[in-house]
XYZ file of C-alpha atoms in Angstrom:
152
model
C 10.914 -24.448 -18.729
C 8.527 -26.207 -21.678
C 6.782 -29.307 -21.306
C 5.767 -31.516 -23.941
C 2.267 -32.212 -24.712
C 1.887 -35.165 -22.963
C 3.464 -33.917 -19.501
C 1.048 -31.136 -19.732
C -2.452 -33.432 -20.874
C -0.816 -35.382 -17.138
C -1.443 -32.438 -15.274
C -4.882 -32.109 -16.606
C -5.157 -35.745 -15.691
C -4.675 -34.765 -11.944
C -7.107 -32.296 -11.898
C -9.267 -34.763 -13.661
C -8.526 -37.380 -11.115
C -9.093 -34.387 -8.193
C -12.383 -34.054 -10.060
C -13.191 -38.233 -10.059
C -13.008 -37.869 -5.691
C -15.471 -35.019 -5.387
C -17.756 -37.233 -7.973
C -17.667 -34.182 -10.442
C -17.183 -35.787 -14.528
C -13.047 -36.175 -13.656
C -12.377 -33.632 -16.731
C -9.043 -31.479 -16.135
C -7.388 -28.501 -17.899
C -4.708 -26.332 -17.740
C -4.168 -22.976 -19.863
C -0.149 -23.266 -20.476
C 1.367 -19.061 -21.294
C 4.025 -19.097 -24.247
C 6.864 -19.200 -21.906
C 4.837 -22.653 -21.145
C 4.219 -21.880 -17.736
C 0.648 -22.975 -16.242
C -1.362 -19.594 -15.685
C -4.568 -21.811 -14.455
C -5.666 -24.953 -13.902
C -8.811 -26.678 -12.772
C -11.445 -29.395 -13.022
C -14.909 -30.033 -13.613
C -17.153 -28.342 -10.839
C -20.924 -28.436 -12.605
C -22.116 -30.371 -8.577
C -20.399 -28.530 -6.732
C -20.672 -25.234 -7.846
C -24.717 -25.971 -8.587
C -23.303 -24.937 -12.607
C -23.953 -26.477 -15.543
C -21.475 -23.651 -17.646
C -18.666 -24.748 -14.382
C -16.942 -26.669 -17.346
C -13.447 -27.261 -16.102
C -11.896 -25.595 -19.853
C -14.327 -22.858 -19.056
C -13.450 -21.988 -16.002
C -9.172 -22.510 -16.336
C -10.661 -20.343 -19.548
C -12.086 -17.735 -16.859
C -9.223 -17.674 -14.412
C -6.039 -17.246 -17.304
C -7.826 -14.660 -18.500
C -7.823 -12.854 -14.637
C -4.265 -13.997 -14.014
C -3.367 -12.805 -18.415
C -5.888 -9.459 -17.333
C -7.310 -10.157 -20.492
C -10.294 -11.888 -22.616
C -7.046 -12.428 -25.357
C -5.445 -15.690 -24.544
C -4.278 -15.163 -28.150
C -0.300 -16.781 -27.124
C -1.500 -19.541 -24.593
C -2.780 -23.777 -25.236
C -5.583 -25.198 -23.568
C -4.810 -29.369 -22.582
C -8.591 -30.806 -21.592
C -8.463 -34.352 -20.852
C -11.427 -34.748 -23.411
C -12.664 -33.192 -26.457
C -14.903 -30.165 -25.739
C -18.194 -29.321 -26.621
C -19.234 -26.617 -27.900
C -19.549 -24.523 -25.174
C -16.398 -24.696 -24.261
C -15.214 -24.497 -28.348
C -16.925 -21.273 -28.258
C -15.122 -20.262 -25.608
C -12.003 -21.375 -26.797
C -12.932 -19.234 -30.075
C -14.093 -16.906 -28.292
C -11.187 -16.315 -26.088
C -8.441 -16.506 -29.086
C -6.989 -19.067 -28.075
C -2.894 -20.642 -29.799
C -3.638 -23.802 -29.660
C -6.065 -26.539 -28.042
C -4.645 -30.089 -27.021
C -6.747 -32.972 -25.718
C -7.151 -36.209 -24.817
C -10.534 -38.155 -25.034
C -13.030 -37.841 -27.944
C -16.682 -37.318 -27.302
C -18.692 -38.914 -28.998
C -21.769 -38.245 -27.650
C -20.906 -33.822 -27.623
C -17.866 -33.106 -28.289
C -17.966 -30.019 -30.657
C -13.694 -31.001 -32.151
C -14.205 -33.491 -34.610
C -16.864 -36.334 -32.558
C -20.228 -34.449 -33.202
C -19.896 -31.333 -34.599
C -16.891 -29.770 -35.845
C -16.987 -26.342 -35.008
C -13.291 -24.823 -36.304
C -14.072 -25.764 -39.272
C -15.936 -23.047 -39.432
C -15.330 -19.505 -40.362
C -15.173 -17.713 -36.846
C -12.603 -14.976 -36.455
C -10.171 -17.184 -34.353
C -10.232 -20.873 -35.004
C -7.206 -22.484 -33.095
C -4.751 -25.577 -33.907
C -5.730 -27.866 -32.119
C -4.045 -31.529 -31.729
C -5.976 -35.016 -30.175
C -5.042 -37.798 -28.679
C -2.827 -36.791 -26.473
C -2.768 -39.389 -24.037
C -5.373 -40.613 -24.990
C -5.820 -43.805 -23.305
C -5.216 -42.222 -20.082
C -7.943 -39.781 -20.881
C -10.811 -42.261 -21.322
C -10.202 -44.720 -19.077
C -10.602 -42.503 -16.283
C -13.330 -41.509 -17.615
C -14.933 -44.922 -18.316
C -14.043 -45.648 -14.921
C -16.235 -43.037 -13.676
C -18.994 -43.565 -14.903
C -18.629 -47.217 -14.740
C -18.634 -46.939 -10.675
C -21.874 -44.755 -11.316
C -24.137 -47.118 -13.239
C -22.812 -49.940 -10.552
C -24.081 -47.556 -7.510
């Protein structure tokens, strides 16, 4: 059954909440295939894995590629709670993803619209992008996380 973008984003938000509980920056991501099936999911694990590349998007894309046994995710959509950084936007391009749907803008590192607009460049593959899906909820979990962090 194919859900709405908002329903898939709720699932990504649930993953972001898991990251929050683990002390990770609360970003969640899921990859959905053309049939509406969630084939991979992830949340930030940079601290847990001691890895600068363990962003939710990278982990979800890698897991989806393994499920499909292909580096090309051309019939897939990535849902992520925060605008991808340059590394993650590059992974979306290199995975040939059909769509990217994200929630909150990242005014410090966003590579889709906020700081840079990588998808406006002439790369070999550019996904269709939808932003601001559940933007307030996606932004609030990040604000809460960093508020708690500053409070400590």
